[in-house]
Amino acid sequence: MTLLASSATEHRGLTMTLFGVFVLATLVITVWAGRQNRSAADFYAGGRGFTGFQNGLAISGDYMSAASFLGIAGLIALNGYDGFLYSIGFLVAWLVALLLIAEPLRNSGRFTMADVLAFRMRQRPVRTAAGVSTIVVSIFYLLAQMVGAGALVALLLGVTGDGAKRWTILAVGALMIIYVVIGGMKGTTWVQIVKAVLLIIGAALMTVLVLAKYHFNPSELLGAAASASGKGTAFLEPGLKYGATGTSKLDFISLGIALVLGTAGLPHILVRFYTVPTAKTARKSVLWAIGIIGVFYLMTLALGFGAAALVGRSGMVAVEGKTPSGNTAAPLLAEQLGGGAGSPGGAIMLAVISAVAFATILAVVAGLTLASSASFAHDLYANVIRRGKATEKEEVLSAKWAAVAIGAVSIVLSLYAGKLSTAALVALAFAVAASANLPTLLYSLFWKRFTTAGAVSSVYAGLISSVVLVIFSPVLSGGKSSLFQGVDFHWFPLENPGLVSIPIGFLAGWLGTLLSPERPDPAKYAELEVRSLTGLGAH
């Protein structure tokens, strides 16, 4: 640890310079884009002027978060084969978004998910439920990014105390608020595009360097990782994390369901479909995103197993403590690839890759904050509180104030979540999104009988059940890596609630509809069906 700390301290100037260059460049982009915002459509949807490729890059930038770069590499380094399951789940999830959600959503909505839900139902209850759900999911996801930022900068500055992490979280929170308030969707999108390019280049460089160390022989790399892990061949087989007991196997199923179904319900991903001019372009952007994200997740194999072989659990323990989350695996691997701790090459690689990771965090938190603040302004303020009488100017102003408030809440919560894995936190956000948002979206788009009562029941039942199960799960208490050590108030045995909460969301929507005396207007459903499938009448 001493060597790592001294290395980081010696080259702190280089590190801070790289950070400063990126932050300055993104702020320039944000100010430039902000000057082009003339209307609510510009602020919420970037004027719907992005191409399929540009939006595909931006979606990739939104999706390849700190959990993808830092969290998954760490989980693979610590758990081998079972860690790679996160990569598979995140990638396969895009098929659900492509086949069921992307085109109908773009055709049916305007700015938020609630636009689709409220099209043929009573506005106020549905928009209230959707707005609350969007904000909760976004805050879960924001926690993961903030925790990743704290771990990253603490490593770079060579400090072990919580003070630096807290200042980092405050700085990231302040920057994300600035991006959203000044740049809106245009500024956020361009930041995400730049970040996606940097992340792919950084991951590709590390992948090539890892494979070069093992003569471009994946078998040799896997053998070295298994040997260094201390687990032998079990490191390369299923069951190291999810397989020791019946409960852990159920946890794996729960995780898989949440990852595969969660993407299609993530608010910051859904709003990206509104930034393109047509449904065809939305479909193209998802195809581009699948290709870019697929290549990236293949590279996480080399990053994770490379970290296992070259850094090892002991290297992460030295930096993170006795129960490492793995959040520092990728930066530590970069340092080793550059020549090791204390070497100029190691310092340069550590600084470059950490700057890329920091860029990743800034871009994703901006997207999340924009999605949640837009939902508050467009759904809760304009259509629930003001009953549709707010002007565009008032609506955009309320979105900016909402960004400040949501950023502040996320900062406060993040200060207490530093011990949790970023990938695990994101998996929880996926579970909440799949439980509360996806059932309601699918029922609304494809079930003629679906009612307002069904929509409200589905959102709240999925949201409340998933959040309550997380609170009383080993994530918070009763486990080796729980947030609260020394206390045990958990009664739900699984770390991910998806196996229980997702069916509850679907069941509540079905029961709420059947038990409701409301009779939906068939003409409104027919209009929604035509619009969602053809784009006629779309904004």
Coordinates of C-alpha atoms in Angstrom, one line a residue:
M1 CA 0.0 0.0 0.0
T2 CA 2.9 2.4 0.8
L3 CA 4.4 1.9 -2.6
L4 CA 1.0 2.5 -4.3
A5 CA 0.5 5.6 -2.2
S6 CA 3.9 7.1 -2.9
S7 CA 3.6 6.3 -6.7
A8 CA 0.3 8.1 -6.8
T9 CA 1.6 11.1 -4.8
E10 CA 4.8 11.4 -6.9
H11 CA 2.8 11.7 -10.1
R12 CA -0.2 13.5 -8.8
G13 CA 0.5 16.5 -11.0
L14 CA 0.2 14.4 -14.2
T15 CA -3.0 12.8 -12.9
M16 CA -4.6 16.1 -12.0
T17 CA -3.6 17.6 -15.3
L18 CA -5.3 14.8 -17.3
F19 CA -8.4 15.2 -15.1
G20 CA -8.4 18.9 -15.6
V21 CA -8.0 18.7 -19.4
F22 CA -11.0 16.3 -19.6
V23 CA -13.2 18.3 -17.3
L24 CA -12.3 21.6 -19.1
A25 CA -13.0 20.0 -22.5
T26 CA -16.4 18.7 -21.4
L27 CA -17.4 22.0 -19.8
V28 CA -16.5 23.8 -23.1
I29 CA -18.8 21.3 -25.0
T30 CA -21.5 21.8 -22.4
V31 CA -21.5 25.6 -22.7
W32 CA -21.4 25.4 -26.5
A33 CA -24.4 23.0 -26.6
G34 CA -26.2 25.0 -24.0
R35 CA -26.2 28.1 -26.1
Q36 CA -28.2 26.2 -28.8
N37 CA -31.0 25.3 -26.4
R38 CA -34.1 27.3 -27.5
S39 CA -37.0 25.1 -26.4
A40 CA -38.1 22.3 -24.1
A41 CA -37.4 19.8 -27.0
D42 CA -33.8 21.1 -27.2
F43 CA -33.3 20.7 -23.4
Y44 CA -35.1 17.3 -23.0
A45 CA -34.3 15.7 -26.4
G46 CA -31.4 17.6 -27.9
G47 CA -33.7 18.9 -30.7
R48 CA -34.1 15.3 -32.0
G49 CA -31.2 16.0 -34.3
F50 CA -28.8 13.1 -33.6
T51 CA -28.0 10.4 -36.2
G52 CA -28.3 6.7 -35.4
F53 CA -24.5 6.3 -35.1
Q54 CA -24.2 9.4 -32.8
N55 CA -27.1 8.2 -30.6
G56 CA -25.6 4.7 -30.6
L57 CA -22.4 6.1 -29.3
A58 CA -24.2 8.2 -26.7
I59 CA -26.3 5.2 -25.6
S60 CA -23.1 3.2 -25.2
G61 CA -21.6 6.1 -23.2
D62 CA -24.7 6.1 -21.0
Y63 CA -24.7 2.3 -20.5
M64 CA -21.0 1.6 -20.1
S65 CA -20.8 3.1 -16.6
A66 CA -18.4 2.8 -13.7
A67 CA -20.1 -0.5 -13.0
S68 CA -19.1 -1.8 -16.5
F69 CA -15.5 -0.6 -16.4
L70 CA -14.6 -0.7 -12.8
G71 CA -17.2 -3.0 -11.3
I72 CA -17.2 -5.9 -13.8
A73 CA -13.4 -6.0 -14.1
G74 CA -13.3 -6.3 -10.3
L75 CA -15.9 -8.9 -10.1
I76 CA -14.2 -11.1 -12.7
A77 CA -10.8 -10.5 -10.9
L78 CA -12.4 -11.7 -7.6
N79 CA -14.9 -14.3 -8.8
G80 CA -13.7 -15.5 -12.2
Y81 CA -16.4 -17.1 -14.4
D82 CA -19.2 -15.9 -12.1
G83 CA -18.1 -12.3 -12.4
F84 CA -18.3 -12.4 -16.2
L85 CA -22.1 -13.2 -15.9
Y86 CA -22.6 -9.5 -15.3
S87 CA -21.2 -8.8 -18.8
I88 CA -23.4 -11.4 -20.4
G89 CA -26.5 -10.1 -18.7
F90 CA -25.8 -6.4 -19.5
L91 CA -25.3 -7.3 -23.2
V92 CA -28.2 -9.7 -23.7
A93 CA -30.5 -7.1 -22.1
W94 CA -30.3 -5.0 -25.3
L95 CA -32.3 -7.6 -27.3
V96 CA -35.3 -6.9 -25.1
A97 CA -34.9 -3.1 -25.6
L98 CA -34.4 -3.5 -29.4
L99 CA -37.3 -6.0 -30.0
L100 CA -39.9 -4.7 -27.6
I101 CA -39.3 -1.1 -26.5
A102 CA -37.1 1.2 -28.7
E103 CA -39.3 1.8 -31.8
P104 CA -42.7 1.9 -30.0
L105 CA -41.4 4.2 -27.3
R106 CA -39.9 6.6 -29.9
N107 CA -43.2 6.7 -31.8
S108 CA -45.5 7.0 -28.8
G109 CA -43.8 9.4 -26.4
R110 CA -42.4 12.8 -26.4
F111 CA -39.9 13.4 -23.6
T112 CA -40.3 10.8 -20.9
M113 CA -41.5 7.2 -20.2
A114 CA -44.7 8.6 -18.7
D115 CA -45.7 10.1 -22.0
V116 CA -46.4 6.6 -23.3
L117 CA -48.2 5.4 -20.1
A118 CA -50.4 8.5 -19.9
F119 CA -51.4 8.4 -23.6
R120 CA -54.6 6.4 -23.0
M121 CA -54.9 6.7 -19.2
R122 CA -55.6 9.3 -16.6
Q123 CA -52.7 11.7 -16.6
R124 CA -52.1 12.7 -13.0
P125 CA -51.9 9.3 -11.2
V126 CA -49.9 7.6 -13.9
R127 CA -47.4 10.5 -14.3
T128 CA -47.0 10.7 -10.5
A129 CA -46.2 7.0 -10.3
A130 CA -43.8 7.1 -13.3
G131 CA -42.0 10.2 -12.0
V132 CA -41.4 8.7 -8.6
S133 CA -40.2 5.5 -10.1
T134 CA -37.8 7.3 -12.5
I135 CA -36.3 9.4 -9.7
V136 CA -35.8 6.3 -7.4
V137 CA -34.2 4.2 -10.1
S138 CA -31.9 7.1 -11.1
I139 CA -30.7 7.6 -7.5
F140 CA -29.8 3.9 -7.1
Y141 CA -27.8 4.2 -10.3
L142 CA -26.2 7.5 -9.3
L143 CA -25.0 5.9 -6.1
A144 CA -22.9 3.4 -8.1
Q145 CA -21.2 6.1 -10.1
M146 CA -20.4 8.2 -7.0
V147 CA -19.0 5.2 -5.2
G148 CA -16.8 4.4 -8.2
A149 CA -15.6 8.0 -8.3
G150 CA -14.6 8.0 -4.7
A151 CA -12.7 4.8 -4.9
L152 CA -10.9 5.9 -8.1
V153 CA -9.7 9.3 -6.8
A154 CA -8.7 7.9 -3.4
L155 CA -6.5 5.4 -5.3
L156 CA -5.0 8.1 -7.5
L157 CA -4.2 10.5 -4.6
G158 CA -2.8 7.6 -2.6
V159 CA -5.0 8.2 0.4
T160 CA -6.8 5.7 2.6
G161 CA -9.2 7.9 4.6
D162 CA -12.8 8.8 3.8
G163 CA -12.1 12.5 3.5
A164 CA -10.8 12.5 -0.1
K165 CA -13.6 10.2 -1.2
R166 CA -16.2 12.6 0.2
W167 CA -14.6 15.6 -1.5
T168 CA -14.5 13.6 -4.8
I169 CA -18.2 12.7 -4.5
L170 CA -19.0 16.4 -3.8
A171 CA -17.0 17.4 -6.9
V172 CA -18.6 14.9 -9.2
G173 CA -22.1 15.9 -7.9
A174 CA -21.3 19.6 -8.6
L175 CA -20.1 18.8 -12.1
M176 CA -23.1 16.7 -13.1
I177 CA -25.4 19.4 -11.9
I178 CA -23.5 21.9 -14.1
Y179 CA -23.6 19.6 -17.2
V180 CA -27.4 19.2 -16.9
V181 CA -28.3 22.8 -16.0
I182 CA -26.2 24.4 -18.7
G183 CA -26.1 21.8 -21.5
G184 CA -29.3 19.9 -21.3
M185 CA -29.6 16.8 -23.5
K186 CA -27.4 18.3 -26.3
G187 CA -24.5 18.9 -23.9
T188 CA -25.0 15.6 -22.1
T189 CA -25.1 13.7 -25.4
W190 CA -21.9 15.1 -26.7
V191 CA -20.1 14.4 -23.4
Q192 CA -21.3 10.8 -23.6
I193 CA -20.1 10.5 -27.2
V194 CA -16.6 11.7 -26.3
K195 CA -16.5 9.5 -23.2
A196 CA -17.6 6.4 -25.2
V197 CA -14.8 6.9 -27.7
L198 CA -12.2 7.4 -24.9
L199 CA -13.5 4.3 -23.0
I200 CA -13.3 2.0 -26.0
I201 CA -9.8 3.3 -26.9
G202 CA -8.6 2.9 -23.2
A203 CA -10.2 -0.6 -22.9
A204 CA -8.7 -1.7 -26.2
L205 CA -5.2 -0.5 -25.3
M206 CA -5.4 -2.4 -22.0
T207 CA -6.7 -5.5 -23.7
V208 CA -3.9 -5.6 -26.2
L209 CA -1.3 -5.0 -23.5
V210 CA -2.7 -7.8 -21.3
L211 CA -2.8 -10.3 -24.3
A212 CA 0.7 -9.3 -25.3
K213 CA 2.0 -10.3 -21.9
Y214 CA 0.6 -13.8 -22.5
H215 CA 1.7 -14.0 -26.1
F216 CA -1.8 -13.4 -27.4
N217 CA -2.8 -16.8 -26.0
P218 CA -6.1 -16.5 -24.1
S219 CA -5.5 -20.0 -22.6
E220 CA -2.2 -18.8 -21.1
L221 CA -4.0 -15.8 -19.6
L222 CA -6.8 -17.8 -18.1
G223 CA -4.2 -20.3 -16.7
A224 CA -2.2 -17.5 -15.1
A225 CA -5.4 -15.9 -13.6
A226 CA -6.6 -19.2 -12.1
S227 CA -3.1 -19.9 -10.6
A228 CA -2.9 -16.4 -9.1
S229 CA -6.4 -16.5 -7.7
G230 CA -5.6 -19.4 -5.3
K231 CA -8.8 -21.1 -6.4
G232 CA -7.2 -23.2 -9.2
T233 CA -9.5 -24.4 -12.0
A234 CA -12.6 -23.5 -9.9
F235 CA -11.9 -19.9 -10.8
L236 CA -12.7 -20.7 -14.4
E237 CA -15.8 -22.7 -13.7
P238 CA -19.4 -21.7 -12.6
G239 CA -20.2 -21.7 -8.9
L240 CA -17.4 -19.7 -7.2
K241 CA -19.8 -16.9 -6.2
Y242 CA -23.2 -18.3 -7.3
G243 CA -23.2 -22.0 -6.6
A244 CA -22.0 -22.9 -3.1
T245 CA -25.6 -23.1 -1.7
G246 CA -29.1 -23.2 -3.0
T247 CA -29.6 -19.6 -2.0
S248 CA -26.6 -18.4 -4.0
K249 CA -28.0 -20.3 -7.1
L250 CA -31.3 -18.5 -6.6
D251 CA -29.4 -15.3 -6.3
F252 CA -27.7 -15.9 -9.6
I253 CA -31.1 -16.5 -11.3
S254 CA -32.4 -13.3 -9.7
L255 CA -29.4 -11.4 -10.9
G256 CA -29.8 -12.7 -14.4
I257 CA -33.5 -11.8 -14.7
A258 CA -32.8 -8.3 -13.3
L259 CA -30.0 -7.7 -15.7
V260 CA -31.8 -9.0 -18.8
L261 CA -35.1 -7.2 -18.2
G262 CA -33.7 -4.1 -16.4
T263 CA -32.2 -2.2 -19.4
A264 CA -35.6 -1.8 -21.1
G265 CA -36.8 0.0 -18.0
L266 CA -33.9 2.3 -17.2
P267 CA -35.1 5.9 -17.5
H268 CA -31.8 7.4 -18.7
I269 CA -31.7 4.8 -21.5
L270 CA -35.4 5.2 -22.5
V271 CA -35.0 9.0 -22.9
R272 CA -32.2 8.5 -25.4
F273 CA -34.7 7.1 -27.9
Y274 CA -36.4 10.6 -28.1
T275 CA -33.2 12.3 -29.3
V276 CA -33.4 11.0 -32.9
P277 CA -35.8 12.2 -35.6
T278 CA -37.5 8.9 -36.5
A279 CA -38.2 5.4 -35.2
K280 CA -36.0 3.9 -37.9
T281 CA -33.1 6.0 -36.5
A282 CA -33.9 4.8 -33.0
R283 CA -33.7 1.2 -34.1
K284 CA -30.4 1.9 -35.9
S285 CA -29.0 3.6 -32.8
V286 CA -29.8 0.5 -30.7
L287 CA -28.0 -1.7 -33.3
W288 CA -24.9 0.5 -33.1
A289 CA -25.1 0.4 -29.3
I290 CA -25.3 -3.4 -29.3
G291 CA -22.2 -3.6 -31.5
I292 CA -20.2 -1.1 -29.5
I293 CA -21.2 -2.5 -26.1
G294 CA -20.7 -6.1 -27.3
V295 CA -17.1 -5.3 -28.2
F296 CA -16.5 -3.6 -24.9
Y297 CA -17.9 -6.4 -22.8
L298 CA -15.7 -8.9 -24.7
M299 CA -12.8 -6.8 -23.6
T300 CA -13.9 -6.9 -20.0
L301 CA -12.8 -10.6 -20.1
A302 CA -9.2 -9.6 -20.7
L303 CA -9.4 -6.8 -18.2
G304 CA -10.9 -9.0 -15.4
F305 CA -8.7 -12.0 -15.9
G306 CA -5.7 -9.8 -16.5
A307 CA -6.3 -8.1 -13.1
A308 CA -6.7 -11.5 -11.5
A309 CA -3.3 -12.6 -12.9
L310 CA -1.3 -9.4 -12.6
V311 CA -2.9 -7.6 -9.6
G312 CA -4.5 -10.4 -7.7
R313 CA -6.8 -10.3 -4.7
S314 CA -3.9 -9.3 -2.5
G315 CA -3.3 -6.2 -4.6
M316 CA -6.9 -5.1 -4.2
V317 CA -6.9 -5.9 -0.5
A318 CA -3.8 -3.6 0.0
V319 CA -5.8 -0.7 -1.4
E320 CA -9.4 -1.5 -0.5
G321 CA -9.2 -3.4 2.8
K322 CA -10.0 -6.9 3.9
T323 CA -13.2 -7.3 1.9
P324 CA -12.4 -5.7 -1.5
S325 CA -15.3 -4.7 -3.8
G326 CA -12.9 -4.9 -6.9
N327 CA -13.6 -1.2 -7.9
T328 CA -9.9 -0.5 -8.2
A329 CA -9.0 -3.6 -10.3
A330 CA -8.9 -1.8 -13.7
P331 CA -6.8 1.1 -12.6
L332 CA -4.4 -1.2 -10.7
L333 CA -4.1 -3.4 -13.8
A334 CA -3.3 -0.3 -15.9
E335 CA -0.5 0.6 -13.4
Q336 CA 0.9 -2.9 -13.7
L337 CA 0.8 -2.9 -17.5
G338 CA 2.7 0.4 -17.6
G339 CA 5.6 -1.0 -15.5
G340 CA 4.3 -1.3 -12.0
A341 CA 3.9 1.0 -9.0
G342 CA 6.6 3.7 -8.8
S343 CA 7.5 3.6 -12.5
P344 CA 6.8 6.5 -14.8
G345 CA 5.0 4.2 -17.3
G346 CA 2.9 2.8 -14.5
A347 CA 2.0 6.4 -13.3
I348 CA 1.1 7.5 -16.9
M349 CA -1.1 4.4 -17.5
L350 CA -2.8 4.7 -14.1
A351 CA -3.5 8.4 -14.8
V352 CA -4.8 7.9 -18.3
I353 CA -7.1 5.0 -17.5
S354 CA -8.3 6.7 -14.3
A355 CA -9.1 9.8 -16.3
V356 CA -11.1 7.7 -18.8
A357 CA -12.9 6.0 -15.9
F358 CA -13.6 9.4 -14.4
A359 CA -14.9 10.6 -17.7
T360 CA -17.2 7.5 -17.7
I361 CA -18.6 8.5 -14.3
L362 CA -19.2 12.1 -15.3
A363 CA -21.0 11.3 -18.5
V364 CA -23.3 8.7 -16.8
V365 CA -24.2 10.8 -13.8
A366 CA -25.1 13.6 -16.2
G367 CA -27.4 11.3 -18.2
L368 CA -29.1 10.0 -15.0
T369 CA -29.6 13.4 -13.5
L370 CA -31.1 14.7 -16.8
A371 CA -33.5 11.8 -17.0
S372 CA -34.7 12.2 -13.4
S373 CA -35.0 16.0 -13.5
A374 CA -36.8 15.9 -16.8
S375 CA -39.3 13.4 -15.4
F376 CA -39.9 15.7 -12.4
A377 CA -40.4 18.8 -14.5
H378 CA -42.4 17.3 -17.4
D379 CA -44.4 14.7 -15.5
L380 CA -44.8 15.9 -11.9
Y381 CA -44.4 19.7 -12.2
A382 CA -46.0 20.5 -15.6
N383 CA -48.7 17.9 -15.7
V384 CA -49.5 17.0 -12.1
I385 CA -48.8 20.1 -10.1
R386 CA -49.6 22.7 -12.8
R387 CA -52.2 20.5 -14.6
G388 CA -50.7 21.1 -18.0
K389 CA -50.7 24.9 -17.6
A390 CA -46.9 25.5 -17.2
T391 CA -45.1 27.3 -20.0
E392 CA -42.0 25.7 -21.6
K393 CA -39.8 28.2 -19.9
E394 CA -41.2 27.4 -16.5
E395 CA -40.9 23.6 -17.2
V396 CA -37.3 23.8 -18.2
L397 CA -36.5 26.0 -15.2
S398 CA -38.1 23.5 -12.8
A399 CA -36.0 20.7 -14.5
K400 CA -32.9 22.7 -13.7
W401 CA -33.9 23.1 -10.0
A402 CA -34.8 19.4 -9.9
A403 CA -31.3 18.6 -11.1
V404 CA -29.8 20.5 -8.2
A405 CA -32.1 18.8 -5.7
I406 CA -31.6 15.2 -7.1
G407 CA -27.8 15.8 -7.3
A408 CA -27.8 16.9 -3.6
V409 CA -29.8 13.8 -2.5
S410 CA -27.4 11.5 -4.5
I411 CA -24.4 13.2 -2.9
V412 CA -25.6 12.7 0.6
L413 CA -26.6 9.0 0.1
S414 CA -23.3 8.3 -1.7
L415 CA -21.3 9.4 1.3
Y416 CA -22.5 6.3 3.2
A417 CA -22.4 3.7 0.4
G418 CA -18.6 3.6 -0.2
K419 CA -18.1 0.0 0.8
L420 CA -20.5 -1.5 -1.8
S421 CA -19.5 -2.8 -5.3
T422 CA -20.4 -0.5 -8.1
A423 CA -21.6 -3.5 -10.2
A424 CA -23.8 -4.7 -7.3
L425 CA -25.4 -1.3 -6.9
V426 CA -26.2 -1.1 -10.6
A427 CA -27.7 -4.6 -10.5
L428 CA -30.0 -3.3 -7.8
A429 CA -31.0 -0.3 -10.0
F430 CA -31.7 -2.8 -12.9
A431 CA -33.9 -4.9 -10.5
V432 CA -36.0 -1.8 -9.5
A433 CA -36.3 -0.7 -13.1
A434 CA -37.4 -4.2 -14.3
S435 CA -39.9 -4.4 -11.4
A436 CA -41.5 -1.0 -11.6
N437 CA -41.1 0.3 -15.2
L438 CA -40.9 -2.6 -17.6
P439 CA -44.2 -4.4 -16.7
T440 CA -46.1 -1.1 -17.0
L441 CA -44.5 -0.2 -20.3
L442 CA -45.2 -3.6 -21.9
Y443 CA -48.8 -3.8 -20.6
S444 CA -49.4 -0.2 -21.9
L445 CA -48.0 -0.9 -25.3
F446 CA -49.4 -4.4 -25.9
W447 CA -52.5 -5.0 -23.7
K448 CA -55.7 -3.5 -24.8
R449 CA -57.5 -3.9 -21.4
F450 CA -54.8 -2.3 -19.4
T451 CA -56.1 0.5 -17.1
T452 CA -54.9 3.4 -15.0
A453 CA -55.4 1.3 -11.9
G454 CA -53.3 -1.4 -13.4
A455 CA -50.5 1.0 -14.3
V456 CA -50.4 2.6 -10.9
S457 CA -50.5 -0.7 -9.1
S458 CA -47.7 -2.2 -11.3
V459 CA -45.4 0.8 -10.8
Y460 CA -45.8 1.1 -7.0
A461 CA -45.9 -2.6 -6.3
G462 CA -42.7 -3.2 -8.2
L463 CA -41.0 -0.2 -6.8
I464 CA -42.0 -0.8 -3.2
S465 CA -41.3 -4.5 -3.2
S466 CA -37.9 -4.2 -4.8
V467 CA -36.7 -1.3 -2.5
V468 CA -38.1 -3.1 0.7
L469 CA -36.4 -6.4 -0.3
V470 CA -33.1 -4.5 -0.8
I471 CA -33.3 -2.9 2.6
F472 CA -33.9 -6.2 4.3
S473 CA -31.3 -8.1 2.2
P474 CA -27.6 -9.0 2.9
V475 CA -26.7 -5.9 0.8
L476 CA -27.4 -3.7 3.9
S477 CA -26.8 -6.1 6.8
G478 CA -25.9 -9.6 7.9
G479 CA -23.3 -10.3 5.1
K480 CA -19.5 -10.2 4.9
S481 CA -19.5 -7.1 2.6
S482 CA -22.8 -5.5 3.8
L483 CA -23.0 -1.8 4.1
F484 CA -23.8 -1.9 7.8
Q485 CA -21.4 -4.1 9.7
G486 CA -22.1 -5.3 13.3
V487 CA -25.9 -5.3 12.8
D488 CA -28.2 -7.8 11.2
F489 CA -31.8 -6.9 10.4
H490 CA -32.0 -8.9 7.1
W491 CA -34.7 -11.5 6.5
F492 CA -34.7 -11.7 2.7
P493 CA -31.9 -14.1 1.8
L494 CA -31.0 -12.9 -1.8
E495 CA -28.8 -10.0 -2.6
N496 CA -30.8 -9.1 -5.7
P497 CA -34.6 -8.9 -5.4
G498 CA -35.5 -9.4 -9.1
L499 CA -36.7 -13.0 -8.7
V500 CA -39.5 -11.9 -6.4
S501 CA -40.1 -8.2 -7.2
I502 CA -40.3 -8.5 -11.0
P503 CA -43.2 -11.0 -10.9
I504 CA -44.9 -8.8 -8.3
G505 CA -44.7 -5.9 -10.7
F506 CA -46.3 -7.9 -13.5
L507 CA -48.9 -9.5 -11.2
A508 CA -49.9 -6.2 -9.6
G509 CA -50.5 -4.7 -13.1
W510 CA -52.7 -7.7 -14.1
L511 CA -54.7 -7.8 -10.9
G512 CA -55.1 -4.0 -10.8
T513 CA -56.6 -4.0 -14.2
L514 CA -58.9 -7.0 -13.6
L515 CA -60.2 -5.6 -10.3
S516 CA -60.7 -2.0 -11.6
P517 CA -64.2 -1.0 -12.7
E518 CA -62.6 1.3 -15.3
R519 CA -63.1 0.4 -18.9
P520 CA -60.4 1.6 -21.3
D521 CA -61.3 3.5 -24.5
P522 CA -60.6 1.0 -27.4
A523 CA -60.2 4.0 -29.8
K524 CA -57.3 5.4 -27.7
Y525 CA -55.6 2.0 -27.7
A526 CA -56.1 1.7 -31.5
E527 CA -54.5 5.1 -31.9
L528 CA -51.6 4.2 -29.7
E529 CA -51.1 0.9 -31.5
V530 CA -51.0 2.6 -34.9
R531 CA -48.7 5.3 -33.7
S532 CA -46.3 2.9 -31.9
L533 CA -46.0 0.6 -35.0
T534 CA -46.0 3.1 -37.8
G535 CA -44.9 6.4 -36.3
L536 CA -47.9 8.3 -37.6
G537 CA -48.6 11.3 -35.4
A538 CA -45.3 10.9 -33.6
H539 CA -43.6 14.1 -32.2

